Structure formats: C-alpha cells, structure tokens
C-alpha cells in the first residue's frame, strides 16, 4: 500500500478497502472500554497495521484509529457522541482558540446547548439536557470572563 494523498483525506484513501469513507471517524476523546474491546484493540492485526502505515499528520492514531475501529467493531457499545465542544470552523488541523474577547453570555449559552443547535444535544439517540461537559481551547486571557459568567450561564 502506498501513502496516497496527504492529511486525513489521503489517510482515508490509504485505508481502503479495509475502512470505507462512511466508517471513518475523528474524535478527540479519551476512551473507556471493557476488557473484551481492550483485548481486541491490543491484538488488532486487521486495522492497526493500515493506520500505522497510512495515518500521518494531520491524522493522529488517538483521534482517528479508536473512534473508527470502535465504530466498525462495536457500534452498539459506544455512545457515538462527544462530551467536548470544539470549534473546527476556522479550518486547519487544530481547533480554534478562544480568548477574553470571545467569551460572552451568548457564546457560553451556545456552548452549553441552551441556545441554538439543539439537534447536537443528543445522547444515544435521545435528547440530552447538556450538550458538552468540556470545551477547548481557551487562552489564559479567557479565564476571568469565564469565571464571571459560568455561575449565571451554567447555573452551577
């Protein structure tokens, strides 16, 4: 197999036919799995060798291999959602970073799922009250505005 293309798009091509485009996933989460799935991941000789060869930056094994393989081998055993709000709208291989100027009441309401984008507040196909438990990436300058608004918006 050759390393066709570059980045994640090239990686998807390099994984075919073992991993189809519809099976490809990207996530930035820690994973919890039972012993059976952990043994499968450690012993995997079908998917991991392909990822090892084709998954080059901006493809990262922890962000692509685990979400993709778990979607393929255990689709009914994963939550298939994220608990971290991330803004990829600015393009590139890293999410947007937010500073003090970005932190406002409307921004936090959107992040918490209280304003707009309700369809993304799902958990296992059911509506959820809270979309995200975490968010990234905040610059140090965002700390004080976040602390000032968090009690009001998140009601903690």
Phi, psi and omega in degrees: 000140177257161178274084184285137175069194179222157177067198184295322179298315177295325179297315180302319177295317181294340180270345180293147000269003183295321178237122179274164179302321181290342179269344183297132178226153173229134178210158179232052185238157166280150182244144172242132180215157178282172185301319181301313179292322178298318178296319178301313182299314182295325183266002186299117176245359179267308186266316186300317179302323178293316178297318180302321182279321189259341186272091179245151180311133015269021171271132181232132186305317182291334181269340185240315184298303183299310179300320181293309184294319179294328175294325181284311189268341183215053185299331180276356184251004180243153182286338179054047177204168177248153174250004182242124177277126182223139179255108178260007189294342182273000177079173180093180183266004177231146180289164178298150176249139184248135178249188182304321181293340180274337187276112178216168183303314181297320178300313181290326177296320177295316180299318182280355179082018181267350181219117176070170176050037181299331182297341179274356180268064181237149174221119183051043176079004181243146177301141179240149180287329182234123182286309189233142175263338182223165174215153175215153005241127180248132177284158178306329181294343181278347186302307184297312177299324178297315179297322181291327183263341189300317181296318181294311187282311186274348179055043176259000000 
